[in-house]
CSV table of C-alpha atoms in Angstrom, one decimal:
chain,number,residue,atom,x,y,z
A,1,MET,CA,103.2,26.5,121.6
A,2,ASN,CA,105.6,27.6,119.3
A,3,ALA,CA,107.6,30.6,120.0
A,4,ALA,CA,108.0,33.5,117.3
A,5,LEU,CA,111.2,34.0,115.9
A,6,PRO,CA,112.6,37.7,115.2
A,7,ARG,CA,114.4,38.7,112.3
A,8,PRO,CA,117.9,36.8,111.6
A,9,GLY,CA,120.8,38.0,113.6
A,10,LEU,CA,118.5,40.3,116.2
A,11,ARG,CA,119.3,38.3,119.2
A,12,GLU,CA,123.0,38.4,118.6
A,13,VAL,CA,122.9,42.0,119.2
A,14,ALA,CA,122.6,43.6,122.6
A,15,PRO,CA,120.3,46.5,123.3
A,16,TYR,CA,121.6,49.8,123.2
A,17,GLU,CA,122.3,51.2,126.6
A,18,ALA,CA,124.8,53.3,128.7
A,19,PRO,CA,125.1,52.9,132.4
A,20,GLN,CA,122.5,55.0,134.8
A,21,LEU,CA,124.0,54.4,138.1
A,22,ASP,CA,123.2,56.4,141.4
A,23,VAL,CA,126.6,58.0,141.7
A,24,PRO,CA,127.3,61.6,143.3
A,25,ALA,CA,129.0,62.4,139.7
A,26,ARG,CA,127.4,60.9,136.6
A,27,LEU,CA,129.7,62.0,133.9
A,28,ASN,CA,129.3,59.4,131.2
A,29,THR,CA,126.3,60.4,128.8
A,30,ASN,CA,127.1,63.9,127.9
A,31,GLU,CA,123.7,65.5,129.6
A,32,CYS,CA,123.6,69.0,130.5
A,33,PRO,CA,124.2,69.3,134.0
A,34,TYR,CA,121.7,72.4,135.1
A,35,PRO,CA,117.9,72.3,134.2
A,36,LEU,CA,116.4,75.3,132.7
A,37,PRO,CA,115.5,78.0,135.4
A,38,GLU,CA,112.3,77.9,137.4
A,39,ALA,CA,110.9,80.4,135.1
A,40,PHE,CA,110.9,77.6,132.4
A,41,ARG,CA,109.3,75.1,134.6
A,42,GLU,CA,106.6,77.4,135.4
A,43,GLN,CA,105.5,78.7,131.7
A,44,LEU,CA,105.7,74.8,130.7
A,45,GLY,CA,103.5,73.8,133.4
A,46,ALA,CA,100.9,76.3,132.5
A,47,ALA,CA,101.3,75.5,128.8
A,48,ILE,CA,100.8,71.9,129.3
A,49,SER,CA,97.8,72.5,131.7
A,50,ALA,CA,96.1,74.4,128.7
A,51,LEU,CA,96.5,71.4,126.3
A,52,SER,CA,93.5,69.1,125.1
A,53,LEU,CA,95.3,66.0,125.2
A,54,ASN,CA,92.0,64.2,124.4
A,55,ARG,CA,92.8,65.6,120.4
A,56,TYR,CA,95.7,64.7,118.4
A,57,PRO,CA,98.9,67.0,118.1
A,58,GLU,CA,99.5,69.4,115.5
A,59,ARG,CA,100.3,66.9,113.0
A,60,GLU,CA,102.9,68.7,111.0
A,61,ALA,CA,104.5,70.6,114.3
A,62,GLU,CA,104.2,73.6,112.0
A,63,THR,CA,104.5,76.2,114.9
A,64,LEU,CA,107.5,74.5,116.3
A,65,ARG,CA,109.2,74.0,112.8
A,66,ALA,CA,108.6,77.9,112.2
A,67,ARG,CA,110.2,78.8,115.2
A,68,LEU,CA,113.2,76.7,114.7
A,69,ALA,CA,113.5,77.7,110.7
A,70,GLU,CA,113.3,81.3,111.8
A,71,LEU,CA,116.2,80.8,114.7
A,72,GLN,CA,118.2,79.3,112.2
A,73,ASP,CA,117.4,81.4,109.3
A,74,HIS,CA,116.3,78.5,107.1
A,75,ALA,CA,112.9,77.8,105.3
A,76,LEU,CA,110.2,76.3,106.9
A,77,ASP,CA,109.5,73.6,104.2
A,78,GLY,CA,113.1,72.6,104.8
A,79,THR,CA,112.8,72.4,108.5
A,80,TRP,CA,111.7,69.0,110.1
A,81,VAL,CA,111.5,67.9,113.9
A,82,ALA,CA,110.9,64.8,115.6
A,83,ASN,CA,111.6,62.5,118.8
A,84,GLY,CA,115.1,63.5,119.0
A,85,SER,CA,117.9,63.5,116.9
A,86,ASN,CA,117.8,59.7,116.7
A,87,GLU,CA,114.3,59.7,115.1
A,88,VAL,CA,115.3,62.2,112.4
A,89,LEU,CA,118.3,59.8,111.6
A,90,VAL,CA,115.9,56.7,111.6
A,91,GLN,CA,113.4,58.5,109.2
A,92,ILE,CA,116.2,59.5,107.1
A,93,LEU,CA,117.5,55.8,106.6
A,94,GLN,CA,113.9,54.9,106.4
A,95,ALA,CA,113.5,57.2,103.4
A,96,TYR,CA,117.2,56.9,101.8
A,97,ALA,CA,118.9,53.7,102.9
A,98,GLY,CA,117.0,50.2,103.3
A,99,ALA,CA,117.7,46.6,101.9
A,100,GLY,CA,120.4,47.0,99.0
A,101,ARG,CA,121.4,50.3,100.1
A,102,ARG,CA,124.8,51.3,101.6
A,103,VAL,CA,125.6,53.9,104.2
A,104,ALA,CA,129.1,55.1,104.8
A,105,VAL,CA,130.3,56.4,108.5
A,106,PHE,CA,133.7,57.5,109.6
A,107,GLU,CA,134.7,55.6,112.6
A,108,PRO,CA,135.2,56.3,115.4
A,109,THR,CA,132.1,57.9,115.5
A,110,TYR,CA,128.6,57.9,117.2
A,111,ALA,CA,127.7,54.5,117.7
A,112,LEU,CA,124.0,54.8,116.6
A,113,HIS,CA,124.9,55.8,113.1
A,114,SER,CA,125.8,51.9,112.4
A,115,ARG,CA,123.2,50.6,114.7
A,116,LEU,CA,120.4,52.6,112.9
A,117,THR,CA,121.7,51.7,109.7
A,118,TRP,CA,121.7,47.7,110.7
A,119,VAL,CA,118.1,48.4,112.2
A,120,THR,CA,116.9,49.9,109.0
A,121,GLN,CA,118.6,46.6,107.2
A,122,SER,CA,120.8,48.9,105.3
A,123,GLU,CA,124.7,48.2,104.7
A,124,VAL,CA,127.2,49.6,106.6
A,125,VAL,CA,130.3,50.7,104.7
A,126,THR,CA,133.0,51.8,107.3
A,127,GLN,CA,136.0,54.0,106.9
A,128,ARG,CA,138.3,54.2,110.0
A,129,LEU,CA,140.0,57.4,110.6
A,130,ASP,CA,143.3,57.9,112.2
A,131,GLU,CA,144.1,60.0,115.1
A,132,PRO,CA,143.3,63.3,115.2
A,133,TRP,CA,140.4,61.7,113.5
A,134,THR,CA,140.2,64.5,110.7
A,135,ILE,CA,138.4,63.4,107.1
A,136,GLY,CA,140.7,63.9,104.4
A,137,THR,CA,140.4,63.1,100.7
A,138,GLY,CA,141.8,59.8,100.9
A,139,ASP,CA,139.4,58.7,103.4
A,140,VAL,CA,136.5,60.2,101.0
A,141,ASP,CA,137.7,58.4,98.1
A,142,ALA,CA,137.7,55.3,100.2
A,143,ALA,CA,134.3,55.8,101.4
A,144,PHE,CA,132.7,56.5,98.1
A,145,ALA,CA,134.5,53.7,96.5
A,146,SER,CA,131.6,51.5,97.5
A,147,ARG,CA,129.1,54.0,96.0
A,148,PRO,CA,127.0,54.7,99.1
A,149,ASP,CA,123.4,56.0,99.4
A,150,VAL,CA,123.8,57.8,102.6
A,151,VAL,CA,126.9,59.4,104.2
A,152,PHE,CA,127.1,60.0,108.2
A,153,VAL,CA,129.4,63.0,109.4
A,154,CYS,CA,129.3,63.7,112.8
A,155,SER,CA,130.9,67.2,114.0
A,156,PRO,CA,131.8,67.9,116.7
A,157,ASN,CA,132.3,64.1,116.7
A,158,ASN,CA,131.5,61.8,119.4
A,159,PRO,CA,133.6,60.3,121.1
A,160,THR,CA,136.6,62.2,120.0
A,161,GLY,CA,135.4,65.6,120.3
A,162,ASN,CA,136.9,67.1,117.2
A,163,THR,CA,135.2,69.0,114.2
A,164,GLN,CA,135.2,68.2,110.5
A,165,PRO,CA,136.6,70.7,108.3
A,166,THR,CA,133.9,72.7,106.1
A,167,GLY,CA,136.1,71.6,102.9
A,168,ALA,CA,135.5,68.1,104.0
A,169,ILE,CA,131.7,68.5,104.2
A,170,VAL,CA,131.9,70.0,100.6
A,171,GLU,CA,134.1,67.5,99.3
A,172,ILE,CA,131.7,64.8,100.6
A,173,ALA,CA,128.4,66.5,99.4
A,174,SER,CA,130.2,67.3,96.0
A,175,ARG,CA,130.9,63.6,95.2
A,176,GLY,CA,127.4,62.5,93.7
A,177,SER,CA,123.9,62.2,94.8
A,178,ALA,CA,124.7,60.5,98.1
A,179,LEU,CA,122.5,62.3,101.0
A,180,VAL,CA,125.2,63.6,103.3
A,181,VAL,CA,124.0,63.8,107.0
A,182,VAL,CA,125.9,66.1,109.1
A,183,ASP,CA,125.1,65.3,112.7
A,184,GLU,CA,125.6,68.4,114.6
A,185,ALA,CA,124.5,67.4,118.3
A,186,TYR,CA,127.3,69.3,120.0
A,187,VAL,CA,127.8,72.4,117.6
A,188,GLU,CA,126.7,74.8,119.9
A,189,PHE,CA,129.5,74.1,122.3
A,190,GLY,CA,131.9,75.1,119.5
A,191,GLY,CA,133.2,74.8,115.9
A,192,ASP,CA,131.8,75.6,112.5
A,193,SER,CA,128.5,74.7,111.4
A,194,ALA,CA,127.8,73.0,108.2
A,195,VAL,CA,124.3,75.1,107.8
A,196,ALA,CA,125.8,78.0,105.8
A,197,LEU,CA,126.5,75.1,102.7
A,198,LEU,CA,122.8,74.0,102.8
A,199,THR,CA,121.8,76.6,99.7
A,200,ARG,CA,124.8,75.0,98.0
A,201,PHE,CA,124.0,71.4,98.2
A,202,PRO,CA,120.1,70.1,98.4
A,203,ASN,CA,121.6,66.5,99.1
A,204,LEU,CA,123.0,68.0,102.6
A,205,VAL,CA,121.0,67.5,105.9
A,206,VAL,CA,122.1,69.1,109.3
A,207,VAL,CA,120.9,67.3,112.0
A,208,ARG,CA,120.3,69.1,115.8
A,209,THR,CA,119.1,68.1,119.1
A,210,PHE,CA,117.5,69.8,122.2
A,211,SER,CA,119.0,67.4,124.3
A,212,LYS,CA,122.3,69.6,124.7
A,213,ALA,CA,122.1,73.0,123.7
A,214,PHE,CA,118.5,73.3,125.6
A,215,ALA,CA,119.2,71.0,128.4
A,216,MET,CA,116.2,68.9,127.4
A,217,ALA,CA,117.5,65.3,127.3
A,218,GLY,CA,114.1,64.2,128.8
A,219,ALA,CA,112.2,65.6,126.5
A,220,ARG,CA,113.5,64.0,123.2
A,221,ILE,CA,113.1,66.7,120.7
A,222,GLY,CA,115.5,66.8,117.7
A,223,TYR,CA,115.2,68.4,114.1
A,224,CYS,CA,117.0,68.7,110.9
A,225,LEU,CA,117.4,71.6,108.3
A,226,THR,CA,117.9,70.4,104.6
A,227,SER,CA,116.0,71.0,101.2
A,228,PRO,CA,112.0,70.8,101.1
A,229,GLU,CA,112.6,67.8,98.9
A,230,VAL,CA,114.1,65.8,101.8
A,231,VAL,CA,111.6,67.0,104.2
A,232,GLU,CA,108.7,65.6,101.9
A,233,ASP,CA,110.5,62.4,101.8
A,234,LEU,CA,110.7,62.2,105.7
A,235,ARG,CA,107.2,63.3,105.8
A,236,ARG,CA,106.4,59.9,103.7
A,237,VAL,CA,107.7,57.6,106.3
A,238,ARG,CA,107.2,59.4,109.5
A,239,LEU,CA,104.4,58.0,111.9
A,240,PRO,CA,101.0,59.6,112.3
A,241,TYR,CA,101.4,62.2,114.6
A,242,HIS,CA,104.8,61.3,115.3
A,243,LEU,CA,105.6,64.3,117.8
A,244,SER,CA,103.4,64.6,120.9
A,245,ALA,CA,101.7,67.9,121.9
A,246,LEU,CA,103.7,67.5,125.3
A,247,SER,CA,106.9,67.7,123.4
A,248,GLN,CA,105.9,70.3,120.6
A,249,THR,CA,104.9,72.5,123.8
A,250,ALA,CA,108.2,71.7,125.7
A,251,GLY,CA,110.3,72.9,122.8
A,252,LEU,CA,108.1,76.0,122.1
A,253,VAL,CA,108.7,77.1,125.9
A,254,ALA,CA,112.6,75.9,125.5
A,255,LEU,CA,113.1,78.3,122.6
A,256,ASP,CA,111.3,81.2,124.7
A,257,HIS,CA,114.3,80.7,127.2
A,258,ARG,CA,117.1,80.7,124.9
A,259,GLY,CA,119.1,83.2,126.7
A,260,GLU,CA,119.1,81.1,129.6
A,261,ALA,CA,120.3,77.9,127.8
A,262,GLU,CA,122.9,80.1,126.1
A,263,GLN,CA,124.3,81.2,129.8
A,264,ILE,CA,124.2,77.1,130.4
A,265,LEU,CA,126.3,76.7,127.6
A,266,ALA,CA,129.0,79.1,128.6
A,267,ALA,CA,129.2,77.5,132.0
A,268,ILE,CA,129.7,74.1,130.6
A,269,ARG,CA,132.5,75.3,128.2
A,270,LYS,CA,134.2,76.7,131.0
A,271,GLN,CA,134.1,73.3,132.8
A,272,ARG,CA,135.2,71.5,129.5
A,273,ASP,CA,138.2,73.6,128.9
A,274,ARG,CA,139.4,73.4,132.7
A,275,ILE,CA,139.4,69.5,132.1
A,276,LEU,CA,141.5,70.0,129.1
A,277,GLU,CA,144.1,72.2,131.1
A,278,THR,CA,144.0,70.2,133.9
A,279,LEU,CA,144.6,66.4,132.7
A,280,PRO,CA,147.9,66.9,130.7
A,281,PRO,CA,149.7,67.8,134.1
A,282,MET,CA,148.3,64.4,135.6
A,283,GLY,CA,150.1,62.4,132.9
A,284,ALA,CA,147.0,62.1,130.8
A,285,GLU,CA,146.9,62.3,127.0
A,286,VAL,CA,144.2,65.0,126.2
A,287,PHE,CA,142.4,65.5,122.9
A,288,PRO,CA,141.0,68.9,121.7
A,289,SER,CA,137.4,69.1,122.2
A,290,HIS,CA,134.5,71.5,120.6
A,291,ALA,CA,132.0,69.3,122.6
A,292,ASN,CA,130.7,69.2,126.1
A,293,PHE,CA,133.0,66.3,126.9
A,294,VAL,CA,136.9,65.4,126.7
A,295,LEU,CA,138.4,62.2,125.3
A,296,PHE,CA,141.7,61.5,127.4
A,297,ARG,CA,144.2,58.6,127.3
A,298,PRO,CA,145.3,58.0,130.8
A,299,ALA,CA,148.9,56.6,131.5
A,300,ARG,CA,147.3,53.5,133.3
A,301,PRO,CA,145.2,51.0,131.9
A,302,ALA,CA,141.7,52.6,130.8
A,303,ALA,CA,139.5,49.9,132.4
A,304,ASP,CA,141.6,50.0,135.8
A,305,VAL,CA,141.0,54.0,135.9
A,306,TRP,CA,137.3,53.7,135.0
A,307,ARG,CA,136.6,51.2,138.0
A,308,ALA,CA,138.8,53.2,140.3
A,309,LEU,CA,137.0,56.2,139.6
A,310,LEU,CA,133.5,54.7,139.9
A,311,ASP,CA,134.6,53.4,143.4
A,312,ARG,CA,135.3,57.0,144.3
A,313,GLY,CA,131.6,58.1,143.1
A,314,VAL,CA,132.5,59.1,139.4
A,315,LEU,CA,131.1,57.4,136.6
A,316,ILE,CA,132.5,58.1,133.2
A,317,ARG,CA,132.4,56.3,129.9
A,318,ASP,CA,135.0,53.5,128.9
A,319,PHE,CA,135.8,54.0,125.3
A,320,SER,CA,138.8,51.6,125.1
A,321,ALA,CA,137.5,49.2,122.9
A,322,ILE,CA,136.6,52.0,120.2
A,323,VAL,CA,139.5,54.5,120.9
A,324,PRO,CA,142.4,52.3,122.2
A,325,GLY,CA,143.3,53.2,126.0
A,326,CYS,CA,141.0,56.0,125.9
A,327,LEU,CA,138.2,57.3,128.4
A,328,ARG,CA,135.6,60.1,127.8
A,329,VAL,CA,134.3,62.4,130.5
A,330,THR,CA,131.4,64.9,130.5
A,331,ALA,CA,131.8,68.4,131.6
A,332,GLY,CA,129.4,68.7,134.3
A,333,THR,CA,129.0,71.2,137.3
A,334,PRO,CA,132.0,72.5,139.0
A,335,GLU,CA,131.2,70.4,141.9
A,336,GLU,CA,131.1,67.3,139.8
A,337,VAL,CA,134.4,68.5,138.1
A,338,ASP,CA,136.0,69.0,141.2
A,339,ARG,CA,135.1,65.4,142.5
A,340,PHE,CA,136.4,63.9,139.0
A,341,LEU,CA,139.8,65.8,138.8
A,342,SER,CA,140.5,65.1,142.6
A,343,ALA,CA,139.7,61.3,142.1
A,344,LEU,CA,141.4,61.1,138.9
A,345,GLU,CA,144.6,62.5,140.5
A,346,GLU,CA,144.3,59.9,143.3
A,347,VAL,CA,144.0,57.3,140.9
A,348,LEU,CA,147.0,58.2,138.5
A,349,THR,CA,149.5,59.3,141.4
């Protein structure tokens, strides 16, 4: 029997994964710590029970797209939705990148940007940013020296938490015909959005997610706002009936509960700010954040601190291989943050 061989290099790449350990405080994946209220679950259950799952879902997801377009004051034909923001990114790369084309990223940033670029057999062009990781004209010049076809900007940036200036987005979008993708997965927690720039730049795409702002990481719903021409190109590469009736229904019900979601966002911002204020007196270097997480550099080796926190029931993310000496913690419930701060103080003193 001959074993089938995958594409060259595939087995040299490990699967993308983050630890999902059963610990009292799981603060490593930037999830929302609170579910939407019982009224949401009741409405969702009733809506799902009324679905005809023997039929294909609404192919263009126009009902959900129309609600999102209204929410963002954007045109329906420039609004697109898919299975999480990651699928939106894949569709963008399928349509605008691919073999023989280049994708520019500003590191450190969301690891999936480079990984999905590789998955779609595109060439990754990396421009490394210095602390505090703000894109400047020199960085834009260096990135565009390779004449990229797609440029990724993450704002607020993961894992650093900082937003990129609107002027930097304008400069990148003005440089030529490259498609500029602004990943705003965390923008509801703070910082300026690039949505206002969409009317000026038809080569701009703003990507959002339900995972953070709507406490719906398990539902896998993401969307983008862009020009109608870009949406037409995404329609050309999407799978048939790509967004299930279950997901579309969950998204619509979540939009009905936006008020409750806003209250959750406010509670998370409060815990994020609490972390930002509490860590410096412990001797940790803390970086400003507009997201639902905080990047910090402890006085002790990051790997040792990560292990010691895990031993105390707190799971955070070790980013020391990407940002030297740094760890990232998600803003959780007050009780989870209590546990984290108490454990960290114990570890560092």
